[in-house]
Coordinates of C-alpha atoms and ligand atoms in Angstrom, one line a residue:
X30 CA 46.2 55.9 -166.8
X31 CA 46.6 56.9 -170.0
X32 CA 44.6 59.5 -172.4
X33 CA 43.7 59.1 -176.1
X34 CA 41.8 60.3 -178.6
X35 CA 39.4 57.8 -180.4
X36 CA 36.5 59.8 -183.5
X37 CA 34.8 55.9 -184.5
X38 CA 32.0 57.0 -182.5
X39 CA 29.5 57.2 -185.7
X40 CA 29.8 53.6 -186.1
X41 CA 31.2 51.5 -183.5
X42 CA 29.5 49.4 -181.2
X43 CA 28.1 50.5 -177.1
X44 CA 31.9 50.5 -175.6
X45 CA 31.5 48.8 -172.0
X46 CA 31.7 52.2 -169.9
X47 CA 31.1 55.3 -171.6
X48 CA 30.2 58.6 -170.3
X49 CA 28.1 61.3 -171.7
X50 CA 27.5 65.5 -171.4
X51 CA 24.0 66.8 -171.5
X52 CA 23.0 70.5 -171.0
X53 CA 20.4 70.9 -169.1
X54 CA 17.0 71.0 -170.6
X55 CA 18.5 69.7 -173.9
X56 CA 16.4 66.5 -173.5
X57 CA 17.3 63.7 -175.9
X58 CA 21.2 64.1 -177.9
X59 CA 20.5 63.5 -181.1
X60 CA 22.4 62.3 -184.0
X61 CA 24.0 59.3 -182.0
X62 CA 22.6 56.0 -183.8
X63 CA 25.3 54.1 -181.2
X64 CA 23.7 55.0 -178.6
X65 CA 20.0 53.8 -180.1
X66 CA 20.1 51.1 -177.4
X67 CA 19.9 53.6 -174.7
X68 CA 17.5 56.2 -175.8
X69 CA 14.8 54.8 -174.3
X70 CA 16.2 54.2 -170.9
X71 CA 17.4 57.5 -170.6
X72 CA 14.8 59.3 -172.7
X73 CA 12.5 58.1 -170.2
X74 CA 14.8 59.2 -167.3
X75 CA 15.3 62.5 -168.8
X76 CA 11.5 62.7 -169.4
X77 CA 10.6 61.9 -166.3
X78 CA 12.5 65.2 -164.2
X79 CA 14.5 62.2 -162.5
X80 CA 17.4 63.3 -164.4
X81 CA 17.7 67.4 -165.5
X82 CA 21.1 67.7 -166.3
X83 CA 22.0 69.8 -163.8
X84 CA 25.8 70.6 -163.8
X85 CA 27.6 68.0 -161.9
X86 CA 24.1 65.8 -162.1
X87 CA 25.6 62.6 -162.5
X88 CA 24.1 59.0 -162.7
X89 CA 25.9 55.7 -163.6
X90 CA 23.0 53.3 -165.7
X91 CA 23.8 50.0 -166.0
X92 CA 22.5 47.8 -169.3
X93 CA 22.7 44.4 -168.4
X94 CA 21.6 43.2 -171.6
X95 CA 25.0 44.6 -173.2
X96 CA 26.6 44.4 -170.1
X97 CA 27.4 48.1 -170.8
X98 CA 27.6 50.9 -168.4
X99 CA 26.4 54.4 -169.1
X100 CA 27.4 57.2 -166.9
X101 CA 25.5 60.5 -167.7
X102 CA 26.6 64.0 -166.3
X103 CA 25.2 67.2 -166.0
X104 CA 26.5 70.8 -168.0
X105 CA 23.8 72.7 -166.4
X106 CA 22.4 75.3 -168.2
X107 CA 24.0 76.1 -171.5
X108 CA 24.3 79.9 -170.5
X109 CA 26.0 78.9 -167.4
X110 CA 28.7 77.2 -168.5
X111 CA 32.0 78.3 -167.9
X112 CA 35.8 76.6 -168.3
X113 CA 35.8 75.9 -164.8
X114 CA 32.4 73.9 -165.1
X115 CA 33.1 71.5 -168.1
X116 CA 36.3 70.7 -166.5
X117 CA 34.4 69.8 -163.3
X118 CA 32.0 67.7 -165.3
X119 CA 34.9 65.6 -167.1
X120 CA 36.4 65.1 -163.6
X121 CA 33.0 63.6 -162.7
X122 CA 32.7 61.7 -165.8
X123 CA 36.2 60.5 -165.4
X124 CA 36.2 59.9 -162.2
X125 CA 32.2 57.7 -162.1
X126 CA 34.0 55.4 -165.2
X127 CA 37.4 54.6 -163.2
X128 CA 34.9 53.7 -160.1
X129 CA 33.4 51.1 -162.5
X130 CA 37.0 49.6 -162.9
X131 CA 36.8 48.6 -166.5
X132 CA 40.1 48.9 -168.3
X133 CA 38.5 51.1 -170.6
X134 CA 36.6 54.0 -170.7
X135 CA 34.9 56.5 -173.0
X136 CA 34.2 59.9 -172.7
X137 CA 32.2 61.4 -175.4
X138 CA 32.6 65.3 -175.7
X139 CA 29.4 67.9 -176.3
X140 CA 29.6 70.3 -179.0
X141 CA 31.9 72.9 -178.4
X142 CA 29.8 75.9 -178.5
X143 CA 29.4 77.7 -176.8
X144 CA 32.8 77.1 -175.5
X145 CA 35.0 78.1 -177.7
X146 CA 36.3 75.2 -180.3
X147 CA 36.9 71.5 -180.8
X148 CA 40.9 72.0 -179.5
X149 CA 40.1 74.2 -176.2
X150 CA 37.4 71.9 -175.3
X151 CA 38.5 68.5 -175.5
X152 CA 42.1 70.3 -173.5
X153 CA 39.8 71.7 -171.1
X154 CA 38.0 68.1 -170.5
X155 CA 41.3 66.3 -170.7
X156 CA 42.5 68.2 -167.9
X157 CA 39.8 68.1 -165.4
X158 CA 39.8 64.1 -166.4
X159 CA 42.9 63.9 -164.7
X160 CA 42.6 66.3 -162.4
X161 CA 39.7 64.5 -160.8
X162 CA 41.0 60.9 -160.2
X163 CA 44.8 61.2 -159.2
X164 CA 44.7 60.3 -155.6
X165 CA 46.6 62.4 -153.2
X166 CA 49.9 61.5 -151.8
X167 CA 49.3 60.2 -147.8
X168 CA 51.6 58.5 -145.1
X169 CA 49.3 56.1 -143.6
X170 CA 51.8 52.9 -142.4
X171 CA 49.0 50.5 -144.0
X172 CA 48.6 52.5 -147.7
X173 CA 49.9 49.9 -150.2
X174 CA 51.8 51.7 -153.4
X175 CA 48.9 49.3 -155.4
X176 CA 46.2 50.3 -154.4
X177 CA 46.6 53.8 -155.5
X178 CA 47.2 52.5 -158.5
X179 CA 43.5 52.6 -161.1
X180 CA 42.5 49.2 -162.7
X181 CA 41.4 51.9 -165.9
X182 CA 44.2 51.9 -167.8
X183 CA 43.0 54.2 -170.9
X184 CA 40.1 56.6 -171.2
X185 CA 39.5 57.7 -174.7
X186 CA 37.8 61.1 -175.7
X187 CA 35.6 61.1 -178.6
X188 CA 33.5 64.3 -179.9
X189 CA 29.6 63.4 -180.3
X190 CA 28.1 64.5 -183.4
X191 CA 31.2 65.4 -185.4
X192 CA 33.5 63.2 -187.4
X193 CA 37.0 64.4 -186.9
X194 CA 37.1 67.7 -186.2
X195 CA 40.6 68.1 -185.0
X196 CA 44.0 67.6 -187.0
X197 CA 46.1 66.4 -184.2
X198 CA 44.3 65.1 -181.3
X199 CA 46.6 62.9 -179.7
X200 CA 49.2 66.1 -179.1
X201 CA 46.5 68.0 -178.1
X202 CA 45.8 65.4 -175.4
X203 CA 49.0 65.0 -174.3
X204 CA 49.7 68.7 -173.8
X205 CA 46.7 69.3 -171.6
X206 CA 48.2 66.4 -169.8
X207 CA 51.2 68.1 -169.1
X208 CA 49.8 71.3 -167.7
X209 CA 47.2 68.6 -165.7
X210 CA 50.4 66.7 -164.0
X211 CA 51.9 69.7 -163.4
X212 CA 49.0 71.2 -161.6
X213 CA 49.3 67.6 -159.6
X214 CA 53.1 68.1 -159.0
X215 CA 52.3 71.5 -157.4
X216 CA 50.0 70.3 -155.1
X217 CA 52.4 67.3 -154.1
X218 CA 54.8 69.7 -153.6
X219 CA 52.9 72.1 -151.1
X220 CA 50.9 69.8 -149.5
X221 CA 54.2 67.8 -148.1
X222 CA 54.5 67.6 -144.6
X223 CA 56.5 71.1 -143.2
X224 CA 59.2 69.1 -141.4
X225 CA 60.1 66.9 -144.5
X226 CA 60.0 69.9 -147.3
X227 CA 61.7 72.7 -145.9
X228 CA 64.2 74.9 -148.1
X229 CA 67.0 72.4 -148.4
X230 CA 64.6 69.8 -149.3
X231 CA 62.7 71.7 -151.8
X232 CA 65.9 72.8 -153.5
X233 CA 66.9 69.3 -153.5
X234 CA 63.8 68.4 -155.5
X235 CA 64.3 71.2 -157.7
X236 CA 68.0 70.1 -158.3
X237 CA 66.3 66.5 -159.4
X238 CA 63.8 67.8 -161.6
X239 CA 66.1 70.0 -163.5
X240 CA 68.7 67.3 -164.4
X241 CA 65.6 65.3 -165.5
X242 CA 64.4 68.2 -168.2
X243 CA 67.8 70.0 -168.8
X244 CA 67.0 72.5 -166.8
X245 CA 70.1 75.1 -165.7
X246 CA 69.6 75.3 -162.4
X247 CA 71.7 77.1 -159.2
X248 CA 70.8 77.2 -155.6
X249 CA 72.2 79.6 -153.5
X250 CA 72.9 78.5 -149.6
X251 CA 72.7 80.5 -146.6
X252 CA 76.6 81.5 -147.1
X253 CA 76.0 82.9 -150.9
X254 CA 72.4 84.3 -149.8
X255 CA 74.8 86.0 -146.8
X256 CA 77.6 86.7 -149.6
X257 CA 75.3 88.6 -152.0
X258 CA 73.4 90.0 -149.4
X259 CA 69.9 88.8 -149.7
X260 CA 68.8 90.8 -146.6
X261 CA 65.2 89.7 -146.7
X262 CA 65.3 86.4 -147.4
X263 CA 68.1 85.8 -144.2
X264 CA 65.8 87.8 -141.7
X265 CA 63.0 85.5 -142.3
X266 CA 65.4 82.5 -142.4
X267 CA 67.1 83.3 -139.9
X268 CA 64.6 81.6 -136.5
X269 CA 64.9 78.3 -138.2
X270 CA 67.7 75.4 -137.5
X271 CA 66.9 75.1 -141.3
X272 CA 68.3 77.6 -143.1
X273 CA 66.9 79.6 -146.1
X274 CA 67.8 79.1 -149.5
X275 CA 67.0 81.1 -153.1
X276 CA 66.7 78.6 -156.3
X277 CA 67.2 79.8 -160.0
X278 CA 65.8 77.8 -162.4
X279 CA 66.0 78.9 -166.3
X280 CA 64.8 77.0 -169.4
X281 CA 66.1 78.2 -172.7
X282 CA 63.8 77.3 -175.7
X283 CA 65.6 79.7 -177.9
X284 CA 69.1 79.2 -177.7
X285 CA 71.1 81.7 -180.0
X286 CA 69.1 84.3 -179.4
X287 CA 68.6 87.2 -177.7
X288 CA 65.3 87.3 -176.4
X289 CA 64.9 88.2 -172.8
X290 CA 63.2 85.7 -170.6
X291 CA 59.7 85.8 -168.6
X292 CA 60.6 86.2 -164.7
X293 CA 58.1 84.2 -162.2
X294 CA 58.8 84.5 -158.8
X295 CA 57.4 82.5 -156.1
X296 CA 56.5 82.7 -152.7
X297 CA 58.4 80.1 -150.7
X298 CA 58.1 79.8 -146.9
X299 CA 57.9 76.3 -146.1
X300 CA 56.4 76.9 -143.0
X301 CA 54.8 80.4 -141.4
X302 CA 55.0 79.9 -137.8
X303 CA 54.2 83.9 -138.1
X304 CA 57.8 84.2 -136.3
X305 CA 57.8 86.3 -133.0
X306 CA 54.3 87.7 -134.0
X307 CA 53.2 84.4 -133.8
X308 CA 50.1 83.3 -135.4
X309 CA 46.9 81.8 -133.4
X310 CA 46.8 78.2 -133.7
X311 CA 43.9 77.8 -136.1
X312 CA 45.8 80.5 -138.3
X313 CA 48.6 78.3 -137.9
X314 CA 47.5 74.6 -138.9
X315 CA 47.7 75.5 -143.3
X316 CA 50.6 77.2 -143.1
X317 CA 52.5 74.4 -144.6
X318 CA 50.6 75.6 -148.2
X319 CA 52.4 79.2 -147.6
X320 CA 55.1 77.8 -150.2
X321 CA 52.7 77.1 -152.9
X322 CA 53.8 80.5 -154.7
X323 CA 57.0 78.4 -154.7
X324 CA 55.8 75.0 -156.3
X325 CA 53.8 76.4 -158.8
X326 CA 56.8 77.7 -160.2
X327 CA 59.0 74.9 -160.2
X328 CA 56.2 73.2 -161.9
X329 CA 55.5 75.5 -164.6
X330 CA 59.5 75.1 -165.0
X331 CA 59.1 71.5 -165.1
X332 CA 56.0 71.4 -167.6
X333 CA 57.5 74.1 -170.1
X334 CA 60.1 71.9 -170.4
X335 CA 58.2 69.1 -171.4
X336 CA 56.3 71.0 -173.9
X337 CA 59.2 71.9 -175.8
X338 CA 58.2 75.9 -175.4
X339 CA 60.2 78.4 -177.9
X340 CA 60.5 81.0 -175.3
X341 CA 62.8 81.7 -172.2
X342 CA 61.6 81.1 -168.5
X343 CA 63.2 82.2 -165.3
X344 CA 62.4 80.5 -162.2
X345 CA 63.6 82.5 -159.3
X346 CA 62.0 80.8 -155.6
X347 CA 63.0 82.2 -152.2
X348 CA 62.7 79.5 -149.7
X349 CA 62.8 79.9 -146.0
X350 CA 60.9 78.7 -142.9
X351 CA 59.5 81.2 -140.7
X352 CA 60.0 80.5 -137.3
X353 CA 60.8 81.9 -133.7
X354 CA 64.5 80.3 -133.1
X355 CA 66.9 82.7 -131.3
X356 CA 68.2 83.9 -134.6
X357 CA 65.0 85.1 -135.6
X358 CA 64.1 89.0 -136.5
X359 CA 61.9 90.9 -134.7
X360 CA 59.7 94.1 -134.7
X361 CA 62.1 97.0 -134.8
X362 CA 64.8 95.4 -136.7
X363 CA 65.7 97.3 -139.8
X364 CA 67.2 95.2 -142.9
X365 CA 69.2 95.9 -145.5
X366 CA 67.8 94.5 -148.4
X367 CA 69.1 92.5 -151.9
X368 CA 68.0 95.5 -153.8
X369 CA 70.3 97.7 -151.5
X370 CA 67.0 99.5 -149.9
X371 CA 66.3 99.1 -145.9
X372 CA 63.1 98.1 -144.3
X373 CA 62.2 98.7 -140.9
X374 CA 59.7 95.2 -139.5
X375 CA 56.9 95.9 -138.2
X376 CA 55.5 92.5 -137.8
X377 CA 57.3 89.4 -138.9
X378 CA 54.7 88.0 -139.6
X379 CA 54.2 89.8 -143.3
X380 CA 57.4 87.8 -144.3
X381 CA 56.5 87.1 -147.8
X382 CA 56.8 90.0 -149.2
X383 CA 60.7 90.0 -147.9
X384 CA 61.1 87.2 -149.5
X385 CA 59.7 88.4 -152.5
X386 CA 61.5 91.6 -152.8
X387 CA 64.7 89.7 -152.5
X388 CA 63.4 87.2 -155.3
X389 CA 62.1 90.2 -157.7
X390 CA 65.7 91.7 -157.4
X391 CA 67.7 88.7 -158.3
X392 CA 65.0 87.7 -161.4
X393 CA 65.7 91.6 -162.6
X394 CA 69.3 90.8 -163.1
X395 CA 68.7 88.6 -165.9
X396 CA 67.0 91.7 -167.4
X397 CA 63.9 89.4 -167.9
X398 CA 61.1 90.9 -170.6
X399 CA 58.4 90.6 -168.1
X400 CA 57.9 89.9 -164.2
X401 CA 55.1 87.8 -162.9
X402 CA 55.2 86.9 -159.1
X403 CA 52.8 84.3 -157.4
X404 CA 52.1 84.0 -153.5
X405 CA 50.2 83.0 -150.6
X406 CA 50.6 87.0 -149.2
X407 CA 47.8 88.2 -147.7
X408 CA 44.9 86.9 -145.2
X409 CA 43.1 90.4 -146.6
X410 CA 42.9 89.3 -150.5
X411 CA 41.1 86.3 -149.4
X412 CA 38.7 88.0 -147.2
X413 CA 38.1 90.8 -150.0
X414 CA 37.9 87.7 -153.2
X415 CA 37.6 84.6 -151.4
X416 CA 38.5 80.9 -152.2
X417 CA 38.2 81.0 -156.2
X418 CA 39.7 84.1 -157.1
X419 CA 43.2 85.3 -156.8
X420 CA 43.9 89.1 -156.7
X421 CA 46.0 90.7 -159.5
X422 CA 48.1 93.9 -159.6
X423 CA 49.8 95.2 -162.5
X424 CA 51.9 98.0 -163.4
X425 CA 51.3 97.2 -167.2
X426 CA 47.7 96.9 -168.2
X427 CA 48.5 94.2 -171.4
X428 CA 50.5 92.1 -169.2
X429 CA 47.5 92.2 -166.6
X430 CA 45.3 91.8 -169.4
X431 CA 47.2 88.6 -170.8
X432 CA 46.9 87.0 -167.4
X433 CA 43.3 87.5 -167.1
X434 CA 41.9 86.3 -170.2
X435 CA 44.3 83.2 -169.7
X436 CA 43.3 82.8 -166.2
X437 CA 39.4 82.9 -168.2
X438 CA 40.1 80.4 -170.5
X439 CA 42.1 78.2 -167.7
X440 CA 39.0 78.0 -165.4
X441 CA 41.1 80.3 -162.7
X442 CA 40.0 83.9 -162.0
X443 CA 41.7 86.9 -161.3
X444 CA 40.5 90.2 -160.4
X445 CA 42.1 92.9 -160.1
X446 CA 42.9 95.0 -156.7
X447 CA 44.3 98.6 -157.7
X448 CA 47.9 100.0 -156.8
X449 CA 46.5 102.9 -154.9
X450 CA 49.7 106.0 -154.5
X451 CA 48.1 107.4 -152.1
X452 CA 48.6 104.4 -150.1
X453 CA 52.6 104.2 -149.8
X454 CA 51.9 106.5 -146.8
X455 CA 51.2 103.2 -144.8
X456 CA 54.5 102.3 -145.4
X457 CA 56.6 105.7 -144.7
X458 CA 59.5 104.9 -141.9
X459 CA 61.2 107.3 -140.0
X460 CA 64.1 104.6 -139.7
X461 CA 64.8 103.1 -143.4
X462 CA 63.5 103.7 -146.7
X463 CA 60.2 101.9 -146.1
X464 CA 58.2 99.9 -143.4
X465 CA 57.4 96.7 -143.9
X466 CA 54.0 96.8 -143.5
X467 CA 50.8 99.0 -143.3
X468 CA 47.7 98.9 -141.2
X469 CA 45.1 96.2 -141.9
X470 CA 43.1 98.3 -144.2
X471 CA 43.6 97.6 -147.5
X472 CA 46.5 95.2 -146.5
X473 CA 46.5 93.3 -149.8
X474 CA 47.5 96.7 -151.3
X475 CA 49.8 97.8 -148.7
X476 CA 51.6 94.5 -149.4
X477 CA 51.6 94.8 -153.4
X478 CA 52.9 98.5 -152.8
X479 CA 55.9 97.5 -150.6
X480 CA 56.3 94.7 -153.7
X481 CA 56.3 97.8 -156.1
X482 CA 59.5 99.4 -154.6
X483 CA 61.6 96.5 -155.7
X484 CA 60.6 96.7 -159.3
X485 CA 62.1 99.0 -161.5
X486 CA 59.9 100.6 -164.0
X487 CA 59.2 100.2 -167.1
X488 CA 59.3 96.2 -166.4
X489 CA 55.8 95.4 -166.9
X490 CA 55.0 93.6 -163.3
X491 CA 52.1 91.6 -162.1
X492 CA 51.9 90.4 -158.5
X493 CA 49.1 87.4 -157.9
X494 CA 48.2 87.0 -154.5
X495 CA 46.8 83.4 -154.2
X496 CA 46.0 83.8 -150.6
X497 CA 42.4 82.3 -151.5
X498 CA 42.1 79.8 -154.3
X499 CA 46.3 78.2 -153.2
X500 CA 43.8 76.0 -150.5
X501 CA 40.9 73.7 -151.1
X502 CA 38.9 73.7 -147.6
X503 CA 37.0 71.1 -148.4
X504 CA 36.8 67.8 -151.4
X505 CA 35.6 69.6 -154.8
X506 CA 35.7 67.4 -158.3
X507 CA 38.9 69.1 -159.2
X508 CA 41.2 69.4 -156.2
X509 CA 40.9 67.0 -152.5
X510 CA 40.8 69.1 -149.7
X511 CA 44.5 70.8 -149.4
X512 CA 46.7 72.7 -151.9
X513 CA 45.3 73.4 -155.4
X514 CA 48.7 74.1 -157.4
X515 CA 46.2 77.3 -158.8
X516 CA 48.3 79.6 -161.0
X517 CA 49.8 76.6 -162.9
X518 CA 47.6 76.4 -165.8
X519 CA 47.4 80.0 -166.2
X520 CA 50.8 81.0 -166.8
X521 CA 51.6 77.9 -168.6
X522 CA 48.7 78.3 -171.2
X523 CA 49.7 82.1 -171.4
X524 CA 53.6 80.9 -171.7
X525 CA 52.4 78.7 -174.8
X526 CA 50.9 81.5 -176.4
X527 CA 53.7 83.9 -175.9
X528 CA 56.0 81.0 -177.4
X529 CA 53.3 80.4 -180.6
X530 CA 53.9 84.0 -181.2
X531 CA 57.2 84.2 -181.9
Ligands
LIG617 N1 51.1 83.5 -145.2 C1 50.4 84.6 -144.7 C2 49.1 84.8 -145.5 C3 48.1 83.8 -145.5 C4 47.0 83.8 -144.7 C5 48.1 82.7 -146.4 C6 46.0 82.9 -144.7 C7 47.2 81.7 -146.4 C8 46.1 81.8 -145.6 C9 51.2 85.8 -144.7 O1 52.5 85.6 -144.5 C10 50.7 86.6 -143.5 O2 50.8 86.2 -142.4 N2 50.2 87.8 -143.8 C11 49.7 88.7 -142.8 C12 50.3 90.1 -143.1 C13 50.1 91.1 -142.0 C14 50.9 90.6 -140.8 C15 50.5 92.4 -142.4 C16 48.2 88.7 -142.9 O3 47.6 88.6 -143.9 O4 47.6 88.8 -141.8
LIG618 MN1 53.0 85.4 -142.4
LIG619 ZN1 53.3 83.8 -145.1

């Protein structure tokens, strides 16, 4: 399905499936002579209390007369409104006009304010358009390719109430798009069965997509990870008949010059079994999503490609699957680690951050400008922010700023967990330079602390545990029930402004 931008709004005739934003308790839009034919139908609805506007309020009217279809959907109150809301309407919009199965369809933008302007907007409704009706990957035997495809084959995006407000719509469009399909991609890529995307599959995919955008990519095997002595990322490899594996991925939008790159790590265990601390079963059954750290960043690889971004990204994802073969580490082993440090494991279940260390080290050799890491690393972040907020810590309060306010304008929220000193005593070992865990107290701390030791000040650092938002539980208008590829439009809206900048 394709997006375009279409301003003949003031004139042109009823299109045959159009959909329409109304705050609540804004009554009758004015201004909008096109849509004369339907003011009394829904002037009367609206008058009535049978439709409010209430946000996601949304009901499909049907003109016979024209043979025109109306779909109307709720902003809720005006004061309410937030990124995360509009986007949520357009998916409903979008998604009610595709249900109709007309070729076409028309969604006609609100105002702006008080949202920001006409260009975040309509990128903000462009995105949760296809966010909501791109249908999840499945393996059912019967699913036929076809029928996933949508009989809509164009939805245009009009502004109500303003002539043509925006210079170039059309890119705008299609650069929302690409942070949209890369959100998508992320999810594809975590919510993959375990036992057919495990390390040497994921780097396989990675190897694809890279030839496809010019990406310079190099994977390191279990013999190089054993060669350069990535000591974290082998110990949590190491129960699995399918060995770890570290990718590098860098884009260069700035050849000829000496700019350092932005470093995003991600989280990549394919599977967390727990290892020899092994998890109950209902803690078990998501652990396919623990790589989601992982896909985001191969997809924000992917999509900053595609944009064309003046900036240099580095891509640095630790795979391995976590499992309890006879090569796998236990409590009481102590590792040396990439960095040269050794940790004494406490549980092997906190494997991530292993991982991680190992991945922070080898991004800090390309003596990156900034170091952002992403992962599914605590059960204790979700508990303390739950399922739409990811925690953030920071050793630089601009960079932790940056991610924030982008996060805020992305319809993704971050708040921020503090890197408590005092803390690193949970982590004191009598046996090697640190312990690999804490107590549960504060365990989302603990973990960013033992993260902190393999970054070398003054690199500004943010860790984002995703724990929470990485998994839908249940069908929302944005994401199905399963990974939400959160983190991906974040970084990439704050990568486009760093690359605007300079
Ligand atoms: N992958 C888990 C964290 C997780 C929990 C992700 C729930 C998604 C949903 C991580 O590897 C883990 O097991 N963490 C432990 C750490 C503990 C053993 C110190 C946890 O949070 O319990
Ligand atoms: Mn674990
Ligand atoms: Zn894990």
């Amino acid at each position: 399905m394709n997006f375009k931008y279409k301003n003949d709004l003031m004139n042109g005739p009823v299109r045959p499936g159009t959909a329409i934003f109304l705050f609540e308790g804004d009554g009758l839009p004015e201004k909008r002579p096109e849509l004369s034919s339907f003011r009394r139908c829904f002037g009367t609805l609206l008058e009535s209390g049978t439709y409010a506007g209430r946000h996601l309020e949304t009901v499909t009217l049907y003109f016979p007369v024209d043979d025109t279809f109306l779909v109307l959907v709720g902003l809720g109150k005006r004061e309410e409104l937030t990124e995360a809301r509009l986007m949520e309407a357009a998916a409903k919009g979008a998604s009610a006009l595709v249900d109709l199965e007309l070729k076409e369809g028309y969604l006609c933008l609100p105002p702006p304010e008080p949202h920001g302007n006409h260009t975040k907007l309509l990128g903000l409704m462009v995105m949760g358009a296809r966010l909501g009706t791109t249908k999840q990957k499945n393996f059912k035997s019967d699913s036929d390719e076809r029928s996933t495809l949508l009989k809509t084959k164009t939805l245009h995006f009009q502004f109500l109430g303003s002539k043509d407000p925006l210079e170039k719509p059309q890119n705008i469009i299609n650069r929302a798009d690409i942070m949209a399909l890369a959100q998508l991609d992320a999810r594809y890529l975590t919510d993959m069965p375990p036992n057919l995307m495990y390390p040497e599959t994921f780097a396989n995919e990675a190897k694809r997509l890279a030839l496809r955008n010019k990406l310079r990519i190099s994977v390191w095997d279990h013999d190089k990870l054993y060669r350069e002595g990535a000591g974290g990322i082998l110990a949590v490899g190491g129960g699995s008949s399918h060995p770890p594996a570290l990718v590098i991925m860098e884009y260069d939008g700035k050849p000829d010059s000496l700019t350092p790159p932005v470093a995003i790590v991600g989280k990549g265990v394919t599977f967390d079994s727990g290892g020899l601390d092994l998890k109950p079963a209902d803690s078990m059954l998501h652990m396919k999503t623990d790589m989601a750290g992982a896909a985001a960043v191969l997809a924000i690889l992917q999509a900053v490609a595609e944009l064309s971004l003046r900036q240099k990204v580095l891509g640095v994802i630790p795979l391995a699957e976590n499992l309890t073969g006879s090569g796998a580490y236990r409590p009481g082993d102590v590792i040396k680690m990439n960095s040269g440090q050794t940790v004494e494991i406490v549980n092997t279940d906190a494997e991530g951050r292993l991982l991680l260390a190992d991945g922070l080290t080898v991004a800090q050799k390309y003596k990156p400008s900034c170091l952002i890491d992403l992962a599914t690393l605590t059960g204790a972040c979700q508990v303390a922010l739950g399922s739409k907020c990811a925690g953030i810590f920071s050793t630089d309060r601009d960079l932790k700023n940056l991610v924030v306010d982008n996060g805020s304008s992305m319809g993704e929220m971050f708040w921020e967990l503090p890197l408590i000193p005092d803390y690193e005593e949970e982590i004191r070992s009598k046996m090697a330079d640190f312990k690999q865990a804490g107590s549960r107290s504060g365990g989302a701390i603990n973990a960013a602390l033992f993260l902190k030791k393999f970054v070398r000040p003054p690199l500004p650092w943010v860790h984002l545990d995703i724990c929470g938002p990485a998994r839908n539980a249940r069908n929302t208008p944005l994401a199905p029930e399963g990974a939400t590829g959160f983190g991906v439009r974040t970084l990439l809206n704050l990568l486009t402004g760093m690359s605007l900048r300079t």
